[in-house]
Each structure stands twice: as structure tokens, then as C-alpha cells.
PDB file of C-alpha atoms and ligand atoms in Angstrom:
ATOM      1  CA  MET A   1     -29.392  15.054   7.228  1.00 86.00           C
ATOM      2  CA  LYS A   2     -27.186  12.947   9.468  1.00 86.00           C
ATOM      3  CA  GLY A   3     -24.146  14.009   7.322  1.00 86.00           C
ATOM      4  CA  LYS A   4     -25.213  17.635   7.571  1.00 89.00           C
ATOM      5  CA  VAL A   5     -25.520  17.417  11.476  1.00 93.00           C
ATOM      6  CA  LEU A   6     -21.974  15.849  11.457  1.00 92.00           C
ATOM      7  CA  ALA A   7     -20.590  18.618   9.187  1.00 90.00           C
ATOM      8  CA  LEU A   8     -22.088  21.312  11.503  1.00 92.00           C
ATOM      9  CA  LEU A   9     -20.588  19.690  14.578  1.00 93.00           C
ATOM     10  CA  ARG A  10     -17.219  19.423  12.794  1.00 90.00           C
ATOM     11  CA  SER A  11     -17.322  22.931  11.688  1.00 89.00           C
ATOM     12  CA  GLN A  12     -17.605  24.037  15.327  1.00 88.00           C
ATOM     13  CA  GLN A  13     -14.087  22.735  15.965  1.00 87.00           C
ATOM     14  CA  GLY A  14     -14.656  21.562  19.449  1.00 86.00           C
ATOM     15  CA  GLU A  15     -16.981  24.484  20.582  1.00 89.00           C
ATOM     16  CA  PRO A  16     -20.539  23.481  21.663  1.00 93.00           C
ATOM     17  CA  VAL A  17     -23.616  23.928  19.526  1.00 94.00           C
ATOM     18  CA  SER A  18     -27.045  23.761  21.014  1.00 91.00           C
ATOM     19  CA  GLY A  19     -29.829  21.376  19.775  1.00 90.00           C
ATOM     20  CA  GLU A  20     -32.013  24.473  19.125  1.00 91.00           C
ATOM     21  CA  ASP A  21     -29.381  26.095  16.860  1.00 92.00           C
ATOM     22  CA  LEU A  22     -28.717  22.851  14.983  1.00 93.00           C
ATOM     23  CA  SER A  23     -32.535  22.375  14.426  1.00 93.00           C
ATOM     24  CA  HIS A  24     -32.746  26.085  13.074  1.00 93.00           C
ATOM     25  CA  ARG A  25     -29.826  25.832  10.882  1.00 92.00           C
ATOM     26  CA  LEU A  26     -30.923  22.590   9.310  1.00 92.00           C
ATOM     27  CA  GLY A  27     -34.751  23.299   9.216  1.00 93.00           C
ATOM     28  CA  VAL A  28     -35.640  20.132  11.207  1.00 93.00           C
ATOM     29  CA  SER A  29     -37.088  19.434  14.662  1.00 91.00           C
ATOM     30  CA  ARG A  30     -34.950  19.248  17.877  1.00 90.00           C
ATOM     31  CA  THR A  31     -36.160  15.598  18.218  1.00 92.00           C
ATOM     32  CA  ALA A  32     -34.880  14.810  14.636  1.00 93.00           C
ATOM     33  CA  VAL A  33     -31.617  16.371  15.482  1.00 92.00           C
ATOM     34  CA  TRP A  34     -31.429  14.307  18.690  1.00 92.00           C
ATOM     35  CA  LYS A  35     -32.107  11.061  16.598  1.00 94.00           C
ATOM     36  CA  HIS A  36     -29.286  11.956  14.219  1.00 95.00           C
ATOM     37  CA  ILE A  37     -26.969  12.578  17.177  1.00 95.00           C
ATOM     38  CA  GLN A  38     -27.909   9.035  18.588  1.00 94.00           C
ATOM     39  CA  THR A  39     -27.315   7.470  15.236  1.00 94.00           C
ATOM     40  CA  LEU A  40     -23.856   9.040  15.038  1.00 94.00           C
ATOM     41  CA  ARG A  41     -23.109   7.905  18.436  1.00 94.00           C
ATOM     42  CA  ASP A  42     -24.074   4.299  17.626  1.00 91.00           C
ATOM     43  CA  GLU A  43     -21.659   4.498  14.525  1.00 88.00           C
ATOM     44  CA  GLY A  44     -18.912   5.404  17.087  1.00 87.00           C
ATOM     45  CA  TYR A  45     -18.756   9.098  16.881  1.00 92.00           C
ATOM     46  CA  GLU A  46     -17.984  10.677  20.436  1.00 94.00           C
ATOM     47  CA  ILE A  47     -20.506  13.420  20.874  1.00 95.00           C
ATOM     48  CA  ILE A  48     -20.960  14.767  24.389  1.00 94.00           C
ATOM     49  CA  SER A  49     -23.833  17.065  25.431  1.00 91.00           C
ATOM     50  CA  GLN A  50     -23.031  19.721  27.903  1.00 87.00           C
ATOM     51  CA  PRO A  51     -26.062  20.870  29.774  1.00 86.00           C
ATOM     52  CA  GLY A  52     -26.892  24.659  28.885  1.00 86.00           C
ATOM     53  CA  THR A  53     -24.414  24.849  26.057  1.00 89.00           C
ATOM     54  CA  GLY A  54     -24.990  21.979  23.532  1.00 92.00           C
ATOM     55  CA  TYR A  55     -23.329  19.173  21.591  1.00 94.00           C
ATOM     56  CA  ILE A  56     -19.495  18.808  21.043  1.00 94.00           C
ATOM     57  CA  LEU A  57     -17.841  16.464  18.675  1.00 94.00           C
ATOM     58  CA  LYS A  58     -15.073  14.895  20.722  1.00 93.00           C
ATOM     59  CA  GLY A  59     -13.844  12.025  18.603  1.00 89.00           C
ATOM     60  CA  VAL A  60     -14.484  10.205  15.288  1.00 88.00           C
ATOM     61  CA  PRO A  61     -14.436   6.380  15.073  1.00 88.00           C
ATOM     62  CA  ASP A  62     -11.442   4.652  13.514  1.00 84.00           C
ATOM     63  CA  LEU A  63     -13.589   3.288  10.736  1.00 92.00           C
ATOM     64  CA  LEU A  64     -13.400   3.971   6.829  1.00 95.00           C
ATOM     65  CA  LEU A  65     -16.887   5.722   6.994  1.00 92.00           C
ATOM     66  CA  PRO A  66     -17.822   7.357   3.768  1.00 92.00           C
ATOM     67  CA  ALA A  67     -18.564  10.587   5.729  1.00 89.00           C
ATOM     68  CA  GLU A  68     -14.975  10.617   7.197  1.00 91.00           C
ATOM     69  CA  LEU A  69     -13.474   9.781   3.883  1.00 95.00           C
ATOM     70  CA  LYS A  70     -15.422  12.299   1.919  1.00 93.00           C
ATOM     71  CA  HIS A  71     -14.431  15.037   4.412  1.00 91.00           C
ATOM     72  CA  ALA A  72     -10.692  14.018   4.131  1.00 94.00           C
ATOM     73  CA  LEU A  73     -10.755  13.732   0.450  1.00 96.00           C
ATOM     74  CA  ALA A  74     -12.309  17.120  -0.085  1.00 92.00           C
ATOM     75  CA  GLY A  75      -9.495  18.114  -2.515  1.00 93.00           C
ATOM     76  CA  ASN A  76      -9.577  14.899  -4.460  1.00 97.00           C
ATOM     77  CA  ARG A  77     -11.450  15.010  -7.818  1.00 97.00           C
ATOM     78  CA  LEU A  78     -10.849  11.341  -8.779  1.00 98.00           C
ATOM     79  CA  VAL A  79     -12.861   9.645  -5.945  1.00 98.00           C
ATOM     80  CA  THR A  80     -16.514  10.405  -6.655  1.00 96.00           C
ATOM     81  CA  ASN A  81     -18.641   7.864  -5.068  1.00 97.00           C
ATOM     82  CA  ILE A  82     -17.871   5.675  -1.899  1.00 98.00           C
ATOM     83  CA  GLU A  83     -19.466   2.325  -1.320  1.00 97.00           C
ATOM     84  CA  TYR A  84     -18.950   1.181   2.212  1.00 96.00           C
ATOM     85  CA  TYR A  85     -19.326  -2.303   3.718  1.00 97.00           C
ATOM     86  CA  GLU A  86     -18.571  -3.627   7.310  1.00 94.00           C
ATOM     87  CA  SER A  87     -18.034  -7.051   5.557  1.00 97.00           C
ATOM     88  CA  ILE A  88     -18.153  -8.236   2.044  1.00 98.00           C
ATOM     89  CA  PRO A  89     -16.673 -11.314   0.447  1.00 98.00           C
ATOM     90  CA  SER A  90     -14.307  -9.182  -1.899  1.00 98.00           C
ATOM     91  CA  THR A  91     -14.189  -5.536  -2.599  1.00 98.00           C
ATOM     92  CA  ASN A  92     -12.781  -6.214  -6.122  1.00 98.00           C
ATOM     93  CA  ASP A  93     -15.687  -8.630  -6.915  1.00 98.00           C
ATOM     94  CA  GLN A  94     -18.215  -5.963  -5.740  1.00 98.00           C
ATOM     95  CA  ALA A  95     -16.419  -3.166  -7.672  1.00 98.00           C
ATOM     96  CA  LYS A  96     -16.653  -5.387 -10.789  1.00 98.00           C
ATOM     97  CA  THR A  97     -20.413  -5.984 -10.301  1.00 98.00           C
ATOM     98  CA  LEU A  98     -20.957  -2.271  -9.848  1.00 98.00           C
ATOM     99  CA  ALA A  99     -18.769  -1.506 -12.900  1.00 98.00           C
ATOM    100  CA  ASP A 100     -20.829  -4.026 -14.917  1.00 98.00           C
ATOM    101  CA  GLN A 101     -23.939  -2.128 -13.934  1.00 98.00           C
ATOM    102  CA  GLY A 102     -22.423   1.180 -15.160  1.00 97.00           C
ATOM    103  CA  ALA A 103     -20.776   2.668 -11.991  1.00 98.00           C
ATOM    104  CA  PRO A 104     -18.600   5.606 -13.028  1.00 98.00           C
ATOM    105  CA  GLU A 105     -14.946   5.981 -12.825  1.00 98.00           C
ATOM    106  CA  GLY A 106     -13.874   7.160  -9.369  1.00 98.00           C
ATOM    107  CA  THR A 107     -16.245   4.685  -7.657  1.00 98.00           C
ATOM    108  CA  LEU A 108     -14.433   3.367  -4.502  1.00 98.00           C
ATOM    109  CA  VAL A 109     -15.538   0.200  -2.749  1.00 98.00           C
ATOM    110  CA  VAL A 110     -14.275  -0.054   0.759  1.00 98.00           C
ATOM    111  CA  ALA A 111     -14.746  -2.699   3.619  1.00 98.00           C
ATOM    112  CA  GLU A 112     -13.849  -3.140   7.103  1.00 97.00           C
ATOM    113  CA  SER A 113     -13.260  -6.834   6.430  1.00 97.00           C
ATOM    114  CA  GLN A 114     -13.617  -9.349   3.698  1.00 98.00           C
ATOM    115  CA  THR A 115     -14.534 -12.897   3.951  1.00 97.00           C
ATOM    116  CA  GLN A 116     -13.057 -13.948   0.530  1.00 97.00           C
ATOM    117  CA  GLY A 117     -10.269 -11.403  -0.109  1.00 97.00           C
ATOM    118  CA  LYS A 118      -8.413 -12.401  -3.412  1.00 97.00           C
ATOM    119  CA  GLY A 119      -4.801 -11.935  -4.162  1.00 94.00           C
ATOM    120  CA  ARG A 120      -3.042 -12.737  -7.569  1.00 89.00           C
ATOM    121  CA  LEU A 121      -2.941 -16.111  -8.948  1.00 82.00           C
ATOM    122  CA  GLY A 122      -5.941 -17.287  -6.904  1.00 86.00           C
ATOM    123  CA  ARG A 123      -4.259 -16.690  -3.660  1.00 90.00           C
ATOM    124  CA  GLN A 124      -6.221 -15.500  -0.528  1.00 92.00           C
ATOM    125  CA  TRP A 125      -5.835 -12.236   1.075  1.00 95.00           C
ATOM    126  CA  PHE A 126      -6.215 -12.214   4.739  1.00 95.00           C
ATOM    127  CA  SER A 127      -8.672  -9.434   5.690  1.00 95.00           C
ATOM    128  CA  PRO A 128      -9.440  -9.175   9.334  1.00 95.00           C
ATOM    129  CA  GLN A 129     -12.040  -6.605  10.815  1.00 93.00           C
ATOM    130  CA  ASP A 130     -11.010  -3.023  11.242  1.00 82.00           C
ATOM    131  CA  ALA A 131      -7.276  -3.725  11.010  1.00 93.00           C
ATOM    132  CA  GLY A 132      -6.427  -3.301   7.412  1.00 97.00           C
ATOM    133  CA  ILE A 133      -7.388  -1.425   4.212  1.00 98.00           C
ATOM    134  CA  TYR A 134      -9.401  -3.310   1.707  1.00 98.00           C
ATOM    135  CA  ALA A 135     -10.361  -0.923  -1.118  1.00 98.00           C
ATOM    136  CA  SER A 136     -11.112  -1.171  -4.871  1.00 98.00           C
ATOM    137  CA  LEU A 137     -11.148   1.686  -7.298  1.00 98.00           C
ATOM    138  CA  ILE A 138     -13.088   1.674 -10.570  1.00 98.00           C
ATOM    139  CA  LEU A 139     -11.362   3.278 -13.478  1.00 98.00           C
ATOM    140  CA  ARG A 140     -12.410   3.889 -17.038  1.00 98.00           C
ATOM    141  CA  PRO A 141      -9.445   5.207 -18.805  1.00 97.00           C
ATOM    142  CA  GLY A 142      -9.634   5.582 -22.499  1.00 91.00           C
ATOM    143  CA  LEU A 143      -6.644   3.326 -22.856  1.00 95.00           C
ATOM    144  CA  ARG A 144      -5.779   0.054 -24.675  1.00 95.00           C
ATOM    145  CA  PRO A 145      -5.569  -3.359 -22.755  1.00 95.00           C
ATOM    146  CA  GLU A 146      -1.804  -3.570 -22.934  1.00 94.00           C
ATOM    147  CA  GLN A 147      -1.612  -0.418 -20.897  1.00 94.00           C
ATOM    148  CA  ALA A 148      -3.488  -1.971 -18.026  1.00 95.00           C
ATOM    149  CA  PRO A 149      -0.466  -3.405 -16.144  1.00 94.00           C
ATOM    150  CA  GLY A 150       0.926   0.129 -15.938  1.00 96.00           C
ATOM    151  CA  PHE A 151      -1.842   0.589 -13.307  1.00 97.00           C
ATOM    152  CA  THR A 152      -0.246  -1.895 -10.921  1.00 97.00           C
ATOM    153  CA  ILE A 153       3.030   0.008 -11.218  1.00 97.00           C
ATOM    154  CA  LEU A 154       1.210   3.324 -10.642  1.00 98.00           C
ATOM    155  CA  ALA A 155      -0.626   1.976  -7.581  1.00 98.00           C
ATOM    156  CA  ALA A 156       2.479   0.610  -6.104  1.00 98.00           C
ATOM    157  CA  VAL A 157       4.300   4.005  -6.435  1.00 98.00           C
ATOM    158  CA  ALA A 158       1.261   5.684  -4.924  1.00 98.00           C
ATOM    159  CA  LEU A 159       1.175   3.406  -2.028  1.00 98.00           C
ATOM    160  CA  ALA A 160       4.969   3.774  -1.334  1.00 98.00           C
ATOM    161  CA  GLN A 161       4.713   7.542  -1.456  1.00 98.00           C
ATOM    162  CA  ALA A 162       1.634   7.493   0.885  1.00 98.00           C
ATOM    163  CA  VAL A 163       3.322   5.002   3.359  1.00 98.00           C
ATOM    164  CA  TRP A 164       6.286   7.271   3.505  1.00 98.00           C
ATOM    165  CA  GLN A 165       4.227  10.504   3.904  1.00 98.00           C
ATOM    166  CA  VAL A 166       2.029   9.087   6.834  1.00 98.00           C
ATOM    167  CA  THR A 167       4.573   6.925   8.715  1.00 98.00           C
ATOM    168  CA  GLY A 168       8.115   7.973   7.590  1.00 97.00           C
ATOM    169  CA  LEU A 169       8.673   4.310   6.592  1.00 98.00           C
ATOM    170  CA  ARG A 170      10.311   3.412   3.259  1.00 98.00           C
ATOM    171  CA  ALA A 171       8.582   0.559   1.609  1.00 98.00           C
ATOM    172  CA  GLY A 172      10.201  -1.448  -1.133  1.00 98.00           C
ATOM    173  CA  ILE A 173       8.141  -2.401  -4.246  1.00 98.00           C
ATOM    174  CA  LYS A 174       8.654  -5.889  -5.437  1.00 96.00           C
ATOM    175  CA  TRP A 175       7.512  -6.393  -9.027  1.00 93.00           C
ATOM    176  CA  PRO A 176       4.715  -6.598 -10.004  1.00 90.00           C
ATOM    177  CA  ASN A 177       2.207  -6.070  -7.118  1.00 93.00           C
ATOM    178  CA  ASP A 178       3.919  -6.448  -3.592  1.00 97.00           C
ATOM    179  CA  LEU A 179       5.047  -3.856  -1.088  1.00 98.00           C
ATOM    180  CA  LEU A 180       7.491  -4.820   1.491  1.00 98.00           C
ATOM    181  CA  LEU A 181       8.601  -3.549   4.903  1.00 98.00           C
ATOM    182  CA  GLU A 182      11.815  -5.180   6.273  1.00 97.00           C
ATOM    183  CA  GLY A 183      11.639  -7.828   3.545  1.00 96.00           C
ATOM    184  CA  LYS A 184       8.166  -8.929   4.377  1.00 97.00           C
ATOM    185  CA  LYS A 185       4.940  -8.296   2.445  1.00 97.00           C
ATOM    186  CA  PHE A 186       2.456  -5.822   3.954  1.00 98.00           C
ATOM    187  CA  SER A 187       0.424  -4.836   1.028  1.00 98.00           C
ATOM    188  CA  GLY A 188      -0.639  -6.177  -2.456  1.00 98.00           C
ATOM    189  CA  ILE A 189      -2.372  -4.706  -5.358  1.00 98.00           C
ATOM    190  CA  LEU A 190      -4.789  -6.719  -7.629  1.00 98.00           C
ATOM    191  CA  THR A 191      -5.531  -5.048 -10.907  1.00 97.00           C
ATOM    192  CA  GLU A 192      -8.509  -6.633 -12.810  1.00 97.00           C
ATOM    193  CA  MET A 193      -9.742  -5.500 -16.253  1.00 97.00           C
ATOM    194  CA  LYS A 194     -12.733  -5.828 -18.527  1.00 97.00           C
ATOM    195  CA  GLY A 195     -12.241  -4.929 -22.093  1.00 96.00           C
ATOM    196  CA  GLU A 196     -11.997  -5.698 -25.741  1.00 95.00           C
ATOM    197  CA  MET A 197      -8.958  -6.257 -27.890  1.00 92.00           C
ATOM    198  CA  ASP A 198      -8.358  -2.555 -28.488  1.00 94.00           C
ATOM    199  CA  ARG A 199     -10.213  -0.917 -25.594  1.00 95.00           C
ATOM    200  CA  ILE A 200     -10.527  -1.107 -21.780  1.00 97.00           C
ATOM    201  CA  HIS A 201     -13.998  -1.049 -20.645  1.00 97.00           C
ATOM    202  CA  TYR A 202     -12.952  -0.711 -17.013  1.00 98.00           C
ATOM    203  CA  LEU A 203     -10.235  -1.409 -14.507  1.00 98.00           C
ATOM    204  CA  VAL A 204     -10.609  -2.399 -10.815  1.00 98.00           C
ATOM    205  CA  ILE A 205      -7.542  -1.554  -8.809  1.00 98.00           C
ATOM    206  CA  GLY A 206      -7.872  -3.555  -5.580  1.00 98.00           C
ATOM    207  CA  THR A 207      -5.451  -2.678  -2.750  1.00 98.00           C
ATOM    208  CA  GLY A 208      -4.967  -4.701   0.488  1.00 98.00           C
ATOM    209  CA  ILE A 209      -2.813  -3.168   3.293  1.00 98.00           C
ATOM    210  CA  ASN A 210      -2.001  -4.728   6.589  1.00 97.00           C
ATOM    211  CA  VAL A 211      -2.105  -1.464   8.635  1.00 98.00           C
ATOM    212  CA  ASN A 212      -2.870  -2.222  12.378  1.00 96.00           C
ATOM    213  CA  THR A 213      -2.861  -6.018  11.885  1.00 94.00           C
ATOM    214  CA  ASP A 214      -1.312  -7.930  14.703  1.00 91.00           C
ATOM    215  CA  PRO A 215       1.056 -10.228  12.922  1.00 86.00           C
ATOM    216  CA  ILE A 216       0.167 -13.097  15.582  1.00 88.00           C
ATOM    217  CA  LEU A 217      -3.249 -13.268  13.759  1.00 90.00           C
ATOM    218  CA  PHE A 218      -1.757 -13.946  10.305  1.00 91.00           C
ATOM    219  CA  PRO A 219      -2.671 -17.519   9.127  1.00 89.00           C
ATOM    220  CA  GLN A 220       0.092 -20.085   9.531  1.00 89.00           C
ATOM    221  CA  GLU A 221       1.191 -19.926   5.894  1.00 87.00           C
ATOM    222  CA  PHE A 222       1.774 -16.114   6.027  1.00 87.00           C
ATOM    223  CA  GLN A 223       3.581 -15.986   9.479  1.00 87.00           C
ATOM    224  CA  THR A 224       7.127 -15.715   8.020  1.00 91.00           C
ATOM    225  CA  SER A 225       6.438 -13.811   4.938  1.00 93.00           C
ATOM    226  CA  ALA A 226       3.918 -11.207   5.896  1.00 96.00           C
ATOM    227  CA  THR A 227       4.090  -8.083   8.218  1.00 97.00           C
ATOM    228  CA  SER A 228       2.005  -5.012   8.953  1.00 97.00           C
ATOM    229  CA  ILE A 229       2.668  -1.330   9.415  1.00 98.00           C
ATOM    230  CA  LYS A 230       2.000  -1.568  13.100  1.00 97.00           C
ATOM    231  CA  ALA A 231       4.458  -4.472  13.517  1.00 96.00           C
ATOM    232  CA  VAL A 232       7.194  -2.372  12.026  1.00 97.00           C
ATOM    233  CA  LEU A 233       6.302   1.025  13.473  1.00 96.00           C
ATOM    234  CA  GLY A 234       5.361  -0.151  16.855  1.00 95.00           C
ATOM    235  CA  ASN A 235       2.146   1.633  17.030  1.00 95.00           C
ATOM    236  CA  THR A 236      -1.203   1.884  15.268  1.00 95.00           C
ATOM    237  CA  ILE A 237      -1.905   4.524  12.633  1.00 96.00           C
ATOM    238  CA  SER A 238      -4.970   6.156  11.281  1.00 95.00           C
ATOM    239  CA  ARG A 239      -6.225   4.111   8.443  1.00 97.00           C
ATOM    240  CA  ILE A 240      -8.204   6.984   7.067  1.00 95.00           C
ATOM    241  CA  ASP A 241      -4.888   9.147   6.819  1.00 96.00           C
ATOM    242  CA  LEU A 242      -3.276   6.393   4.914  1.00 98.00           C
ATOM    243  CA  LEU A 243      -6.050   5.685   2.526  1.00 98.00           C
ATOM    244  CA  VAL A 244      -6.367   9.388   1.782  1.00 98.00           C
ATOM    245  CA  ALA A 245      -2.839   9.861   1.173  1.00 98.00           C
ATOM    246  CA  TYR A 246      -2.786   6.879  -1.087  1.00 98.00           C
ATOM    247  CA  LEU A 247      -5.893   8.095  -3.061  1.00 98.00           C
ATOM    248  CA  ASN A 248      -4.352  11.650  -3.440  1.00 98.00           C
ATOM    249  CA  ALA A 249      -1.030  10.262  -4.696  1.00 98.00           C
ATOM    250  CA  PHE A 250      -2.909   7.972  -7.024  1.00 98.00           C
ATOM    251  CA  GLU A 251      -4.941  10.893  -8.426  1.00 98.00           C
ATOM    252  CA  LYS A 252      -1.714  12.779  -9.325  1.00 98.00           C
ATOM    253  CA  LEU A 253      -0.036   9.803 -10.955  1.00 98.00           C
ATOM    254  CA  TYR A 254      -3.073   8.937 -12.827  1.00 98.00           C
ATOM    255  CA  ALA A 255      -3.190  12.398 -14.347  1.00 97.00           C
ATOM    256  CA  ILE A 256       0.514  12.045 -15.376  1.00 97.00           C
ATOM    257  CA  TYR A 257      -0.206   8.665 -17.040  1.00 96.00           C
ATOM    258  CA  LEU A 258      -3.192   9.993 -18.999  1.00 96.00           C
ATOM    259  CA  GLU A 259      -1.454  13.375 -19.912  1.00 95.00           C
ATOM    260  CA  HIS A 260       1.966  11.934 -20.626  1.00 93.00           C
ATOM    261  CA  SER A 261       2.864   8.384 -20.456  1.00 93.00           C
ATOM    262  CA  LEU A 262       3.947   5.651 -18.000  1.00 96.00           C
ATOM    263  CA  SER A 263       7.687   6.750 -18.283  1.00 96.00           C
ATOM    264  CA  PRO A 264       7.730   9.317 -15.358  1.00 97.00           C
ATOM    265  CA  ILE A 265       5.886   6.729 -13.169  1.00 97.00           C
ATOM    266  CA  ILE A 266       8.508   4.012 -14.026  1.00 97.00           C
ATOM    267  CA  LYS A 267      11.162   6.559 -13.168  1.00 96.00           C
ATOM    268  CA  ALA A 268       9.644   6.901  -9.712  1.00 97.00           C
ATOM    269  CA  TRP A 269       9.045   3.172  -9.359  1.00 97.00           C
ATOM    270  CA  LYS A 270      12.760   2.498  -9.938  1.00 97.00           C
ATOM    271  CA  GLU A 271      13.465   4.606  -6.899  1.00 97.00           C
ATOM    272  CA  TRP A 272      11.222   2.442  -4.628  1.00 97.00           C
ATOM    273  CA  ASN A 273      11.839  -1.000  -6.181  1.00 97.00           C
ATOM    274  CA  VAL A 274      13.698  -3.859  -4.626  1.00 97.00           C
ATOM    275  CA  THR A 275      13.517  -6.226  -7.669  1.00 96.00           C
ATOM    276  CA  LEU A 276      15.922  -4.797 -10.168  1.00 97.00           C
ATOM    277  CA  GLY A 277      19.411  -6.373 -10.087  1.00 97.00           C
ATOM    278  CA  GLN A 278      17.904  -9.457  -8.146  1.00 96.00           C
ATOM    279  CA  TRP A 279      17.786 -13.124  -9.232  1.00 96.00           C
ATOM    280  CA  VAL A 280      14.125 -13.721  -9.591  1.00 93.00           C
ATOM    281  CA  SER A 281      11.848 -16.632 -10.134  1.00 89.00           C
ATOM    282  CA  VAL A 282       8.944 -15.577 -12.363  1.00 83.00           C
ATOM    283  CA  ASP A 283       5.721 -17.388 -11.971  1.00 79.00           C
ATOM    284  CA  LEU A 284       3.491 -16.929 -14.886  1.00 77.00           C
ATOM    285  CA  GLY A 285       0.748 -19.140 -13.544  1.00 76.00           C
ATOM    286  CA  THR A 286       1.528 -21.926 -16.105  1.00 85.00           C
ATOM    287  CA  THR A 287       5.379 -21.830 -16.161  1.00 87.00           C
ATOM    288  CA  VAL A 288       8.127 -20.639 -13.852  1.00 89.00           C
ATOM    289  CA  PHE A 289      11.540 -19.420 -14.865  1.00 88.00           C
ATOM    290  CA  SER A 290      14.306 -17.616 -13.393  1.00 92.00           C
ATOM    291  CA  GLY A 291      16.976 -15.161 -14.238  1.00 95.00           C
ATOM    292  CA  ARG A 292      18.277 -11.695 -13.309  1.00 97.00           C
ATOM    293  CA  ALA A 293      15.662  -8.833 -13.217  1.00 97.00           C
ATOM    294  CA  VAL A 294      17.376  -6.073 -15.320  1.00 97.00           C
ATOM    295  CA  ASP A 295      14.701  -3.559 -16.124  1.00 96.00           C
ATOM    296  CA  ILE A 296      11.073  -2.840 -16.683  1.00 94.00           C
ATOM    297  CA  ASP A 297       9.958  -1.835 -20.013  1.00 93.00           C
ATOM    298  CA  LYS A 298       7.676   1.071 -21.039  1.00 90.00           C
ATOM    299  CA  SER A 299       4.558  -0.995 -20.461  1.00 90.00           C
ATOM    300  CA  GLY A 300       5.605  -2.013 -16.941  1.00 91.00           C
ATOM    301  CA  ALA A 301       6.645  -5.525 -17.903  1.00 92.00           C
ATOM    302  CA  LEU A 302       9.621  -7.006 -16.065  1.00 93.00           C
ATOM    303  CA  VAL A 303      12.709  -7.642 -18.206  1.00 95.00           C
ATOM    304  CA  VAL A 304      14.397 -10.747 -17.072  1.00 95.00           C
ATOM    305  CA  GLN A 305      17.900 -11.964 -18.470  1.00 95.00           C
ATOM    306  CA  GLY A 306      18.110 -15.684 -18.266  1.00 88.00           C
ATOM    307  CA  GLU A 307      21.249 -17.637 -18.193  1.00 79.00           C
TER     308      GLU A 307
HETATM  309  C1  LIG B   1      -1.734  -9.783  -4.116  1.00 54.50           C
HETATM  310  O1  LIG B   1      -0.947  -9.438  -3.281  1.00 54.50           O
HETATM  311  O2  LIG B   1      -1.787 -10.907  -4.561  1.00 54.50           O
HETATM  312  C2  LIG B   1      -2.943  -8.787  -4.238  1.00 54.50           C
HETATM  313  C3  LIG B   1      -3.755  -8.681  -2.976  1.00 54.50           C
HETATM  314  C4  LIG B   1      -4.969  -7.717  -3.095  1.00 54.50           C
HETATM  315  C5  LIG B   1      -5.887  -7.712  -2.004  1.00 54.50           C
HETATM  316  C6  LIG B   1      -6.943  -6.645  -2.253  1.00 54.50           C
HETATM  317  S1  LIG B   1      -7.816  -6.397  -0.705  1.00 54.50           S
HETATM  318  C7  LIG B   1      -8.986  -5.358  -1.624  1.00 54.50           C
HETATM  319  C8  LIG B   1      -9.208  -6.141  -2.884  1.00 54.50           C
HETATM  320  N1  LIG B   1     -10.268  -7.201  -2.882  1.00 54.50           N
HETATM  321  C9  LIG B   1      -9.754  -8.257  -2.918  1.00 54.50           C
HETATM  322  O3  LIG B   1     -10.438  -9.292  -2.986  1.00 54.50           O
HETATM  323  N2  LIG B   1      -8.490  -8.197  -3.273  1.00 54.50           N
HETATM  324  C10 LIG B   1      -7.938  -6.810  -3.257  1.00 54.50           C
END
């Protein structure tokens, strides 16, 4: 009902609607309407009440609330469920728990902060309150496990496209999962999988983006290597706009991957990448080796030419 009150206020496009009108249209009492308006206000919605005319929706909170995301994702057919948390240890871990319990493809877990945000190779992902995007998407593609790394490539391209669309900033993709602005990392992707030898059960695509994060807040070890969109752009941006642009780009690229192959996505990746041609050090967790990055193959693996 609260969502319906919000939808009606939104549909008024800044024009007032009376409590009586709302209660008739929704089939509930005026007291119930008033209570939902209060709850929305508590969540950060700016709703003014003009004596004699009614309620006007003046502003929405800068939070990744499901009602806001659902509204903005109206044309997106990939994201079907949204699980929202103010704070959670890790959206990836929560998405895996939900997937193990049978959550369908398209379930998105999103949080305003994480207390144990994870990166690749056991690293930490700094996840302060309300400043970044911490989101994990459950996918159940009918693909084989060796096709899973393609999703990190796909997500990186979707994110670069979304950042370009929303901010006009050109991010660089550093293989396999880093996105850079001015040579510093502002976003990372953590793809996790459960499956058998020949079948993926599910994938969790975790995305962390330093959006409005103040770089001064980064822990000491990230001070020189990390940045945020705000630090580069000089102003804050809407996290909802960026997340929605990312999920819409993701949906399109995912359809291409399923209907065709990873090849068109690799082609797009090459336009954004900052890795090929570089001398790289490859950390496989157990061994580290170096060489020149010459290509990525059709599965998304980096081809490195040693000495
Ligand atoms: C990396 O750069 O190594 C990957 C970072 C991935 C961070 C995101 S934030 C949302 C999701 N939940 C996590 O615990 N990690 C990913």
C-alpha cells in the first residue's frame, strides 16, 4: 500500500493530491493514507502537505530503495526481485545464500553499506554508508563453468558504458575486473559461481563502485591506488541513475552473450581496455608471472606473452 501511495504521488508530477482523493483511489481510510505518508517521510521522501489542496511529492531520498529502483528499472526485464539492506556483511554472500535457497535469476541484492565487503583474492572492499554502490545480481544461465569468466568481461563493459552515459567520463577496464579513472581504481567486479563440471548452477555478479565516496575516507592502503567518481568529476551523482544505467546495459549484453557468443562483448571490451599492450604481472593466487598482455581469448582469458 505504501508503494501504491508513492506511485500515486509520483504520477501527480508535482501537482497536489488530497488525502481524501488518495483514500478513495486506494480504498483505504484517510488515517491509513496519513500513516503511509509518515512512513515515506521517515524513509527520506520529501512530501509537503498544502492546506486545502493536498500532498505533493517534492523530493526522493538519495538511497537505493527498492521502490525507486523498481520505478527507474521499469523497462528492464532482467531484474525481477530486489533485496535491500541498509547494512550487510557482503551482498555477494547474501546473494549466494538466497541462490542456494532457490532465488530466481534476476534477484538483485543491494546495500547502502557493507561491513565485510569482499574483493578478489581475499581482499577487502571498502564499503562506506550511502556513498557507493554495492550490488550483487544472481544469474542462472544455461552455460558451462568455463563460460563464467565471460561475465566479468561483460559486467566491466556494462559498467564502462553506464559511467560514460551518466557522467561523460571514460573509464578504462583493467583485466580482469578493475575499472579505472585517471589510472586509479574506482570499481571492481567479483563474479562467484556454483556449479558442476559441465553446468553452472548460478552465478553472482558482485559490483562495487566508489561513486560519491570522499577519497580522504579511503583506508591508508587504498589512498594512492583508489579513487571515486566524485573525486574525478568534482561533484556527486545519483547512484540510482548509475545503477540503473549499469543494469540496463548489463541486460542488453547478457542477451547478446546468450543469443550469440562472447565475441561481440570482447570486441566492445577492447575499446575500453587499458591492459592490452601493457607489461603485466599476473597474480594467480599461488604464482605470479609477468609478460606482455597481447589479447584476450574467446573465453575472456588474458593472453600473456612471456619473455
Ligand atoms: C575486486 O575489485 O576485487 C572486486 C570487488 C567487488 C566488490 C563488490 S561490492 C558488492 C559485492 N559484495 C562483495 O562483498 N563484493 C562485491
